[in-house]
GROMACS .gro file of C-alpha atoms in nm:
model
  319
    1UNK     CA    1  -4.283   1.467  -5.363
    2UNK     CA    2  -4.368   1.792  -5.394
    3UNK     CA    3  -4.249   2.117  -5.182
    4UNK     CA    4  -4.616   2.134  -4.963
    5UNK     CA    5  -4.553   1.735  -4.871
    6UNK     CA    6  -4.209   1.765  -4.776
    7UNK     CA    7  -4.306   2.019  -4.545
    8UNK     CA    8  -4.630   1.813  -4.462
    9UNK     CA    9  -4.353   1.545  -4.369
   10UNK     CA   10  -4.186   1.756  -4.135
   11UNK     CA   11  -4.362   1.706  -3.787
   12UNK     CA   12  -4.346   1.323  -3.830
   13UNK     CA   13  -3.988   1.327  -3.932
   14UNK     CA   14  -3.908   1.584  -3.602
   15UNK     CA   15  -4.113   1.395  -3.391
   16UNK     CA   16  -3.944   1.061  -3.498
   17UNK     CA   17  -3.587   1.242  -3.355
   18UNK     CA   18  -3.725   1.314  -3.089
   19UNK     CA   19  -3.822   1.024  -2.990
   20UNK     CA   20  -3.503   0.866  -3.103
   21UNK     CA   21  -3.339   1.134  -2.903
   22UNK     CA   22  -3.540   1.042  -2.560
   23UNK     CA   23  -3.509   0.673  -2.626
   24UNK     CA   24  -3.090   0.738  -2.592
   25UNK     CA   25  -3.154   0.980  -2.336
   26UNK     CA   26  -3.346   0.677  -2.123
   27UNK     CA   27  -3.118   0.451  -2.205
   28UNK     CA   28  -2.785   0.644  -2.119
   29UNK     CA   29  -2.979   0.724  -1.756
   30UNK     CA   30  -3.074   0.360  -1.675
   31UNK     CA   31  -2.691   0.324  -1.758
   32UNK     CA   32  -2.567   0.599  -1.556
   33UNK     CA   33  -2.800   0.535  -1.243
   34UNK     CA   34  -2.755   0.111  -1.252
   35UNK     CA   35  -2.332   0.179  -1.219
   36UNK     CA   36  -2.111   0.206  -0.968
   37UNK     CA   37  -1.985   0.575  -0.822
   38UNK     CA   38  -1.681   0.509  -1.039
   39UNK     CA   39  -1.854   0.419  -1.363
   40UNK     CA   40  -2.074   0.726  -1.327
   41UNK     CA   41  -1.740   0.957  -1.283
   42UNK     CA   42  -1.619   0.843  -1.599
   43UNK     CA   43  -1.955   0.859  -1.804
   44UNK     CA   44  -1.938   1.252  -1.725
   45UNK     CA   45  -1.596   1.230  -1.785
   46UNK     CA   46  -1.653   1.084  -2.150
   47UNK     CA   47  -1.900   1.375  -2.181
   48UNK     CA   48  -1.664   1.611  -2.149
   49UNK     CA   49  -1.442   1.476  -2.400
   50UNK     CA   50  -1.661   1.512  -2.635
   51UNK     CA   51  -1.789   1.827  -2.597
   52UNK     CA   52  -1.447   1.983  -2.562
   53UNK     CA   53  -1.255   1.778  -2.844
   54UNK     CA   54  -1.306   2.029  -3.154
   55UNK     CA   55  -1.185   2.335  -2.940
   56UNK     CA   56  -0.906   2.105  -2.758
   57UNK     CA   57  -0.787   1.893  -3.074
   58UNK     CA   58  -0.629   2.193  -3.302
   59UNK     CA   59  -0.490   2.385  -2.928
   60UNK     CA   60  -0.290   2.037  -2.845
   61UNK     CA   61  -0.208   2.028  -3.198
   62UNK     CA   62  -0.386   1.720  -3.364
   63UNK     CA   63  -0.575   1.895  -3.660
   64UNK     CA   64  -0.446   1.986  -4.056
   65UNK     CA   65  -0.582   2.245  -4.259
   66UNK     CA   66  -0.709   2.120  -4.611
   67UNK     CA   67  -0.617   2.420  -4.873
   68UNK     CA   68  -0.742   2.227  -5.156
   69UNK     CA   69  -1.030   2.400  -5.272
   70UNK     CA   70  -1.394   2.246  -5.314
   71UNK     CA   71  -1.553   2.131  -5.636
   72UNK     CA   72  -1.707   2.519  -5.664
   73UNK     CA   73  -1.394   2.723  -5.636
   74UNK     CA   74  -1.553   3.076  -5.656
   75UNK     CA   75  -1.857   3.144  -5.469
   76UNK     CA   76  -2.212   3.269  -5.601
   77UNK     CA   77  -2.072   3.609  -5.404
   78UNK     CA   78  -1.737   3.605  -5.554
   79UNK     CA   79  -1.545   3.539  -5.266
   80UNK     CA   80  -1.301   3.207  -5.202
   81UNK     CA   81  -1.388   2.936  -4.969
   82UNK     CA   82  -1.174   2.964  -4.696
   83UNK     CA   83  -0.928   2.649  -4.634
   84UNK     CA   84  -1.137   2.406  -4.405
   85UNK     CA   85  -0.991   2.276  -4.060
   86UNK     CA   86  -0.998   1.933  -4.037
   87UNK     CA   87  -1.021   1.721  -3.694
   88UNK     CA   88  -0.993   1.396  -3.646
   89UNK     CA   89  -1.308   1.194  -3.513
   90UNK     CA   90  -1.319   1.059  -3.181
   91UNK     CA   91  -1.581   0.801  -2.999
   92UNK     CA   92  -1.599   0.775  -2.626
   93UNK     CA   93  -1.684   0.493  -2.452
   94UNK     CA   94  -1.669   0.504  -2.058
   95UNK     CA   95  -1.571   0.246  -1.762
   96UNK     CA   96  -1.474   0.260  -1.420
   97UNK     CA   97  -1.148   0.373  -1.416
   98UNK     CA   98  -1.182   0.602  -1.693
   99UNK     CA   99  -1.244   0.701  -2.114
  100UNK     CA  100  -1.109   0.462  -2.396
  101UNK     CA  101  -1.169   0.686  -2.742
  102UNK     CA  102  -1.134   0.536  -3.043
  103UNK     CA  103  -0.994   0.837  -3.309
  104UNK     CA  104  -0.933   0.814  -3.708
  105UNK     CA  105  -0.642   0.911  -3.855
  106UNK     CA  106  -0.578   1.211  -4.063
  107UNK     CA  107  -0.291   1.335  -4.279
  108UNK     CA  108  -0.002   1.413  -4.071
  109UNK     CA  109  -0.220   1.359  -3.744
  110UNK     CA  110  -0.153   1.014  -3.665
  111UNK     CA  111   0.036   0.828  -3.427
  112UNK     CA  112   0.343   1.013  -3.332
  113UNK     CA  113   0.153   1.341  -3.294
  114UNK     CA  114  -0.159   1.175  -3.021
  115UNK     CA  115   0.136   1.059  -2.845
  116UNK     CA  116   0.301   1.400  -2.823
  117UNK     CA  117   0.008   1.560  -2.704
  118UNK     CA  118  -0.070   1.221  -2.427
  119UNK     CA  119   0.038   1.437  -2.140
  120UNK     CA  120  -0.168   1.750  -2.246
  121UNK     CA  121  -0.415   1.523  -2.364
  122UNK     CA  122  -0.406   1.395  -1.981
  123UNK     CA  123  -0.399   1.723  -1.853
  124UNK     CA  124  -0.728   1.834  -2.010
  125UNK     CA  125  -0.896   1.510  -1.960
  126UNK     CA  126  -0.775   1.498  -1.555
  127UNK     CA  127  -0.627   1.196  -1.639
  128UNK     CA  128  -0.336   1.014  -1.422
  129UNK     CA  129  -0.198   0.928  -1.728
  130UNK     CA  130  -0.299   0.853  -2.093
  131UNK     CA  131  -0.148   0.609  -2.361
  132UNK     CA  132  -0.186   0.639  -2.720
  133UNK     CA  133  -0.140   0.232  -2.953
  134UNK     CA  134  -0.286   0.159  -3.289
  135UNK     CA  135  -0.616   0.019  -3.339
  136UNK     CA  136  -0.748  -0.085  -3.665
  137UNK     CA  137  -0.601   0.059  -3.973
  138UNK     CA  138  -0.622   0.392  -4.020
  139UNK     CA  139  -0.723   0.434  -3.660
  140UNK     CA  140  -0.568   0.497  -3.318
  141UNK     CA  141  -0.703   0.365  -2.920
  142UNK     CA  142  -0.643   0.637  -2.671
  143UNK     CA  143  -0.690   0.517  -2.286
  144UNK     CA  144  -0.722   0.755  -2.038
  145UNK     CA  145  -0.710   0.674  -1.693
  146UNK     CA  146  -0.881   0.896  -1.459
  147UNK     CA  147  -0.759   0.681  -1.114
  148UNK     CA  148  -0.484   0.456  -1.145
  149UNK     CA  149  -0.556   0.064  -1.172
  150UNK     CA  150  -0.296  -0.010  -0.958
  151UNK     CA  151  -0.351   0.139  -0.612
  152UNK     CA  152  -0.731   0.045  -0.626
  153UNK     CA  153  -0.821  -0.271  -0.424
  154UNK     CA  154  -0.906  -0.589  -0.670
  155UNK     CA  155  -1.197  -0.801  -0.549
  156UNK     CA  156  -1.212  -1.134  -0.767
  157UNK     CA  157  -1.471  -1.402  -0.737
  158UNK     CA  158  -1.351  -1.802  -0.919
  159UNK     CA  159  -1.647  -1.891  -1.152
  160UNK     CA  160  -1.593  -2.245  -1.086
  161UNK     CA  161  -1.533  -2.284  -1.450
  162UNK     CA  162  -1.310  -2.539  -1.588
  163UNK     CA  163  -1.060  -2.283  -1.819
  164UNK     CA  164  -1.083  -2.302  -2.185
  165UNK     CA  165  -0.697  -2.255  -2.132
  166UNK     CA  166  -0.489  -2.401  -1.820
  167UNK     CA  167  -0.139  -2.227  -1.986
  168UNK     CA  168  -0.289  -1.851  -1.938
  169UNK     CA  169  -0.254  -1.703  -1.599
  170UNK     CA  170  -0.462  -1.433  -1.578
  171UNK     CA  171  -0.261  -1.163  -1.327
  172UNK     CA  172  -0.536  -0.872  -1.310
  173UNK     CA  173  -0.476  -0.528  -1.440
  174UNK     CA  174  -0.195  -0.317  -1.570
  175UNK     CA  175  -0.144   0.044  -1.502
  176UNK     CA  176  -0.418   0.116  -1.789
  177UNK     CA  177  -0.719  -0.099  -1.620
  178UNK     CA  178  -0.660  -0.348  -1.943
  179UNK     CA  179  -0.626  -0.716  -1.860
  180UNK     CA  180  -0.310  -0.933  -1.800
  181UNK     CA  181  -0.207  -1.249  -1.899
  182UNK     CA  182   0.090  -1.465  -1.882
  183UNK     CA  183   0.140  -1.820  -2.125
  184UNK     CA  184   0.312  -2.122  -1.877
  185UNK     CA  185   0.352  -2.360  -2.201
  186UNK     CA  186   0.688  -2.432  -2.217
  187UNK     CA  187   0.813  -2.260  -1.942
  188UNK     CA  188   0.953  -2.461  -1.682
  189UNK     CA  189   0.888  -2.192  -1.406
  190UNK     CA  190   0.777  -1.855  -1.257
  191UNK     CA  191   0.921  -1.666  -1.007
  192UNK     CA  192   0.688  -1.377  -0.797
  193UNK     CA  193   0.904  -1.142  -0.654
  194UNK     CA  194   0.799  -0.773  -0.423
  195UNK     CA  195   0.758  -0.665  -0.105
  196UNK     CA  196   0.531  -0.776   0.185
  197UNK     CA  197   0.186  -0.751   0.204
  198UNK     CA  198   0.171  -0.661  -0.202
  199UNK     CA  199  -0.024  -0.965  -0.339
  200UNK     CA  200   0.211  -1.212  -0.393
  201UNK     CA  201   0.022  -1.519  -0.231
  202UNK     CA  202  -0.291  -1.380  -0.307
  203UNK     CA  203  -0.186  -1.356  -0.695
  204UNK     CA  204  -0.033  -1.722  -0.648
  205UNK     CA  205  -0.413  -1.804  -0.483
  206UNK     CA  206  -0.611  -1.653  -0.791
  207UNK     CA  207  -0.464  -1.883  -1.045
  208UNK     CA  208  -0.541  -2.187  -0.799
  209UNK     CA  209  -0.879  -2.103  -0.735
  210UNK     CA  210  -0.909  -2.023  -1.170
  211UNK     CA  211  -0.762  -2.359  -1.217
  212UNK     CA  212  -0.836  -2.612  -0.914
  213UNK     CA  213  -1.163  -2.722  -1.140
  214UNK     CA  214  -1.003  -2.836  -1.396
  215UNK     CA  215  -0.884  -3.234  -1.322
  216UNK     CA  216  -0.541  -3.133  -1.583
  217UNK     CA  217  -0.325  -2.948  -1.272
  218UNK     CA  218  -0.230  -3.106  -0.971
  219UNK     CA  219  -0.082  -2.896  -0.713
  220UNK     CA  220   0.206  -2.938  -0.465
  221UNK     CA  221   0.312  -2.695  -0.199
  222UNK     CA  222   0.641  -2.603  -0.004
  223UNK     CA  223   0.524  -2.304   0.210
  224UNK     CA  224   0.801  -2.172   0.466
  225UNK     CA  225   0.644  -2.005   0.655
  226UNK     CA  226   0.425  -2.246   0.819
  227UNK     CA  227   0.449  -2.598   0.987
  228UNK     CA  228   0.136  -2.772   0.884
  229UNK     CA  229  -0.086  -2.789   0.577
  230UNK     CA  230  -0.360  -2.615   0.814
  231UNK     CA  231  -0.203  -2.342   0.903
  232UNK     CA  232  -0.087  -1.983   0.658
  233UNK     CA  233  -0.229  -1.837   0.359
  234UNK     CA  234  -0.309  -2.225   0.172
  235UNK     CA  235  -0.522  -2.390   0.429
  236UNK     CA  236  -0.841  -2.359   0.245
  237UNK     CA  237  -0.701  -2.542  -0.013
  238UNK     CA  238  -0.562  -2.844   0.184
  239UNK     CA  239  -0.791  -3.091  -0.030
  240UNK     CA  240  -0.678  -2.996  -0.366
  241UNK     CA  241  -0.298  -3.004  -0.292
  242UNK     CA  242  -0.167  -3.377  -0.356
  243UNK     CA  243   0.137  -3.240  -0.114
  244UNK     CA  244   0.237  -3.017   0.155
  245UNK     CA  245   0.519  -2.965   0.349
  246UNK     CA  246   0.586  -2.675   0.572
  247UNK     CA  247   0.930  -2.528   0.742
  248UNK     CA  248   1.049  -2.901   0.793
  249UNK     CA  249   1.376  -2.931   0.599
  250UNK     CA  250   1.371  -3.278   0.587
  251UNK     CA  251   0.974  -3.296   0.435
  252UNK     CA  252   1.077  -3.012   0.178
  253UNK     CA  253   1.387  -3.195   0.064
  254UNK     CA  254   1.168  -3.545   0.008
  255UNK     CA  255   0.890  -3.348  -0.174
  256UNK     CA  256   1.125  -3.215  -0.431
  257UNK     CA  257   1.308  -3.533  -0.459
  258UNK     CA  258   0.996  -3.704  -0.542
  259UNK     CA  259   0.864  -3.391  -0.819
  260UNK     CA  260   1.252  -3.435  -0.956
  261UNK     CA  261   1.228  -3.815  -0.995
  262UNK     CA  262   0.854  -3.787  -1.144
  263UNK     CA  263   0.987  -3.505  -1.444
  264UNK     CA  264   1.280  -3.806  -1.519
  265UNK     CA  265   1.020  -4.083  -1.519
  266UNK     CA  266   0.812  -3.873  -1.730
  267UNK     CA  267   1.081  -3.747  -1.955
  268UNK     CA  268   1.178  -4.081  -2.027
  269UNK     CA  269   0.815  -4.216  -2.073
  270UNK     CA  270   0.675  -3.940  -2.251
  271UNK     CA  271   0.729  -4.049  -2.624
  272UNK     CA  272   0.592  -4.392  -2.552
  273UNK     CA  273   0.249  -4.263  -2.376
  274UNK     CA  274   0.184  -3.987  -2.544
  275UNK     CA  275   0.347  -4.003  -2.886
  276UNK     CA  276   0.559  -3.660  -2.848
  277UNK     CA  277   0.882  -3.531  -2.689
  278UNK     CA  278   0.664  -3.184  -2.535
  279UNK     CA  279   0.359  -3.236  -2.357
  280UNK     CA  280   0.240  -2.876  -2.469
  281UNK     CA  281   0.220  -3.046  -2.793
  282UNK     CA  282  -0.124  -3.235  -2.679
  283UNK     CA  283  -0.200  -3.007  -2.389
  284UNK     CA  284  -0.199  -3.152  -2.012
  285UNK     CA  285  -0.471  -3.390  -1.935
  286UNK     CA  286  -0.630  -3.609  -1.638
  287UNK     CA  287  -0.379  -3.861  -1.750
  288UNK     CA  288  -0.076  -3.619  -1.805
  289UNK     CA  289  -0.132  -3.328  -1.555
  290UNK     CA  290   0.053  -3.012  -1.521
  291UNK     CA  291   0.229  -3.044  -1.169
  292UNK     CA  292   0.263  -2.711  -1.076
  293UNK     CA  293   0.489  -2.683  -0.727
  294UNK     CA  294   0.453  -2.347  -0.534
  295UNK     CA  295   0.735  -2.276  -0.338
  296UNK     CA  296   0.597  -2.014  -0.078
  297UNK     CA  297   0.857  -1.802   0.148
  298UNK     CA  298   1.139  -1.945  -0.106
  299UNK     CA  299   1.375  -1.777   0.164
  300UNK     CA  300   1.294  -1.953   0.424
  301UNK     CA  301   1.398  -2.323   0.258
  302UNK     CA  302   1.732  -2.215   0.148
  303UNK     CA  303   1.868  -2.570   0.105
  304UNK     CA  304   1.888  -2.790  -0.221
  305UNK     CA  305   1.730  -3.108  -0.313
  306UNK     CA  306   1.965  -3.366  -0.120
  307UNK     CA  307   2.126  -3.154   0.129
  308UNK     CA  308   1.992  -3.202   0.484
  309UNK     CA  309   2.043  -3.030   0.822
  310UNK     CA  310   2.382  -3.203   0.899
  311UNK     CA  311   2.494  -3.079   0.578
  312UNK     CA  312   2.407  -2.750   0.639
  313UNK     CA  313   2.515  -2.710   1.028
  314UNK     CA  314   2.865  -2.864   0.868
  315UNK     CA  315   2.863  -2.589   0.656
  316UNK     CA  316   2.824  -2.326   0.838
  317UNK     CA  317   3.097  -2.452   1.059
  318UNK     CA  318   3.351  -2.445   0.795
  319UNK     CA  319   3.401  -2.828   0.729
   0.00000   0.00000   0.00000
């Protein structure tokens, strides 16, 4: 190709990146004007961060200076190249609670010096806080959260889905907007502890309304704080709870010597039905459910499988 064609070439070629260049451009506004008020904040946000990260990076301390020379070490004018400034490279990706940016590694700029600079990083971002973990080799995940996860109301719809897994409880978000989970396998139980009005039922609610479809989990329910199955915080889901008992002592204390008698019967049966001494060895099933009892308002049913009233009134008297 000669010199005329290649500059022949040159309106197609600009013309091409330009059009590239508006394509993006349409594409990042249909983005930006189809999200949430949130969403949008943080896609300026991630703009920002990239437009300011070469001036930021070598202030907050995360560039080296490469003194070996280039391949030409004198120039055609006689003078030395000047040792180059390197920074590491950053992408930006944008949700609604803020900028997760992906950033390579260089020499002596890895993972103890981004998390150094997290709180100036945080500062120049106007982030509540910023973390800094290890991605793929060689590269580092920095999450910046411009409003904190945990003081912004969580809306969650069931999909009705049976899970792919009944042993993960998914609890929400941490203080970094990035998913939850707990295993249950092998773990004979959970306890939910904070103060009022925090979540605690309504966590306890998510993971039946997750799992209800699924025909492996049976519930039962011990809720202290009511009297009847159609009253408090389960009520809507009266028809998928085998059992209920409310702030009867008596009820309670048959419900959980029934569950107590059913984990003997199946400890001692379990080898014969289902050829293993852990059912998380074959996974629950119609057959074998997980029996999950939620003991609501714990407080409130203070007494022990087999102690009654009269036990408890004799107790309190001191005989």
């Amino acid at each position: 190709m000669t010199v005329g064609e290649v500059f022949g070439s040159a309106p197609a070629v600009a013309g091409a990146a330009l059009a590239l260049i508006g394509i993006w451009a349409l594409w990042w506004l249909v983005r930006y004007v189809r999200a949430d008020k949130m969403t949008r904040a943080s896609m300026r946000q991630a703009i920002g961060v990239r437009r300011r990260w070469r001036r930021l990076a070598p202030m907050v301390g995360l560039s080296v200076t490469d003194k070996t020379p280039p391949a030409v070490i004198v120039a055609p004018d006689g003078k030395v190249p000047k040792p180059r400034v390197l920074i590491p490279k950053i992408r930006v990706a944008a949700d609604r609670y803020g900028v997760l940016v992906h950033a390579v590694c260089l020499p002596k700029v890895g993972l103890a010096e981004f998390q150094k600079a997290a709180p100036y990083l945080a500062d120049a971002w106007r982030c509540t806080r910023v973390s800094v973990l290890p991605g793929k080799p060689g590269q580092l995940v920095i999450r910046g959260v411009r409003v904190d996860p945990l003081i912004v109301p969580t809306e969650h719809t069931p999909t009705g889905a049976v899970p792919e897994d009944l042993a993960v409880w998914d609890l929400g978000l941490d203080e970094y907007a990035l998913p939850v989970s707990v295993s249950l396998a092998n773990v004979p139980g959970v306890t939910v502890a904070g103060l009022p009005g925090f979540g605690k039922t309504s966590l306890v609610n998510r993971f039946m309304c997750d799992t209800s479809p699924s025909d492996a989990i049976q519930y039962a329910v011990a809720d202290g704080k009511v009297t009847s199955s159609h009253e408090g915080d389960y009520a809507d889901l009266t028809e998928r709870i085998f059992a209920f008992v409310g702030d009867d002592l008596d009820e309670a204390n048959a419900l959980f010597t029934r569950l107590v008698k059913l984990r003997r019967d199946r400890s001692a049966s379990i080898r014969a039905l289902l050829g293993v001494k852990n059912m998380w060895h074959v996974g629950p099933s119609a057959a074998w459910p997980l029996t999950v009892l939620i003991v609501d308002e714990a407080h409130l049913l203070p007494r022990l499988q087999g102690v009654g009233p009269a036990d408890e009134e004799a107790r309190r008297a001191g005989r």
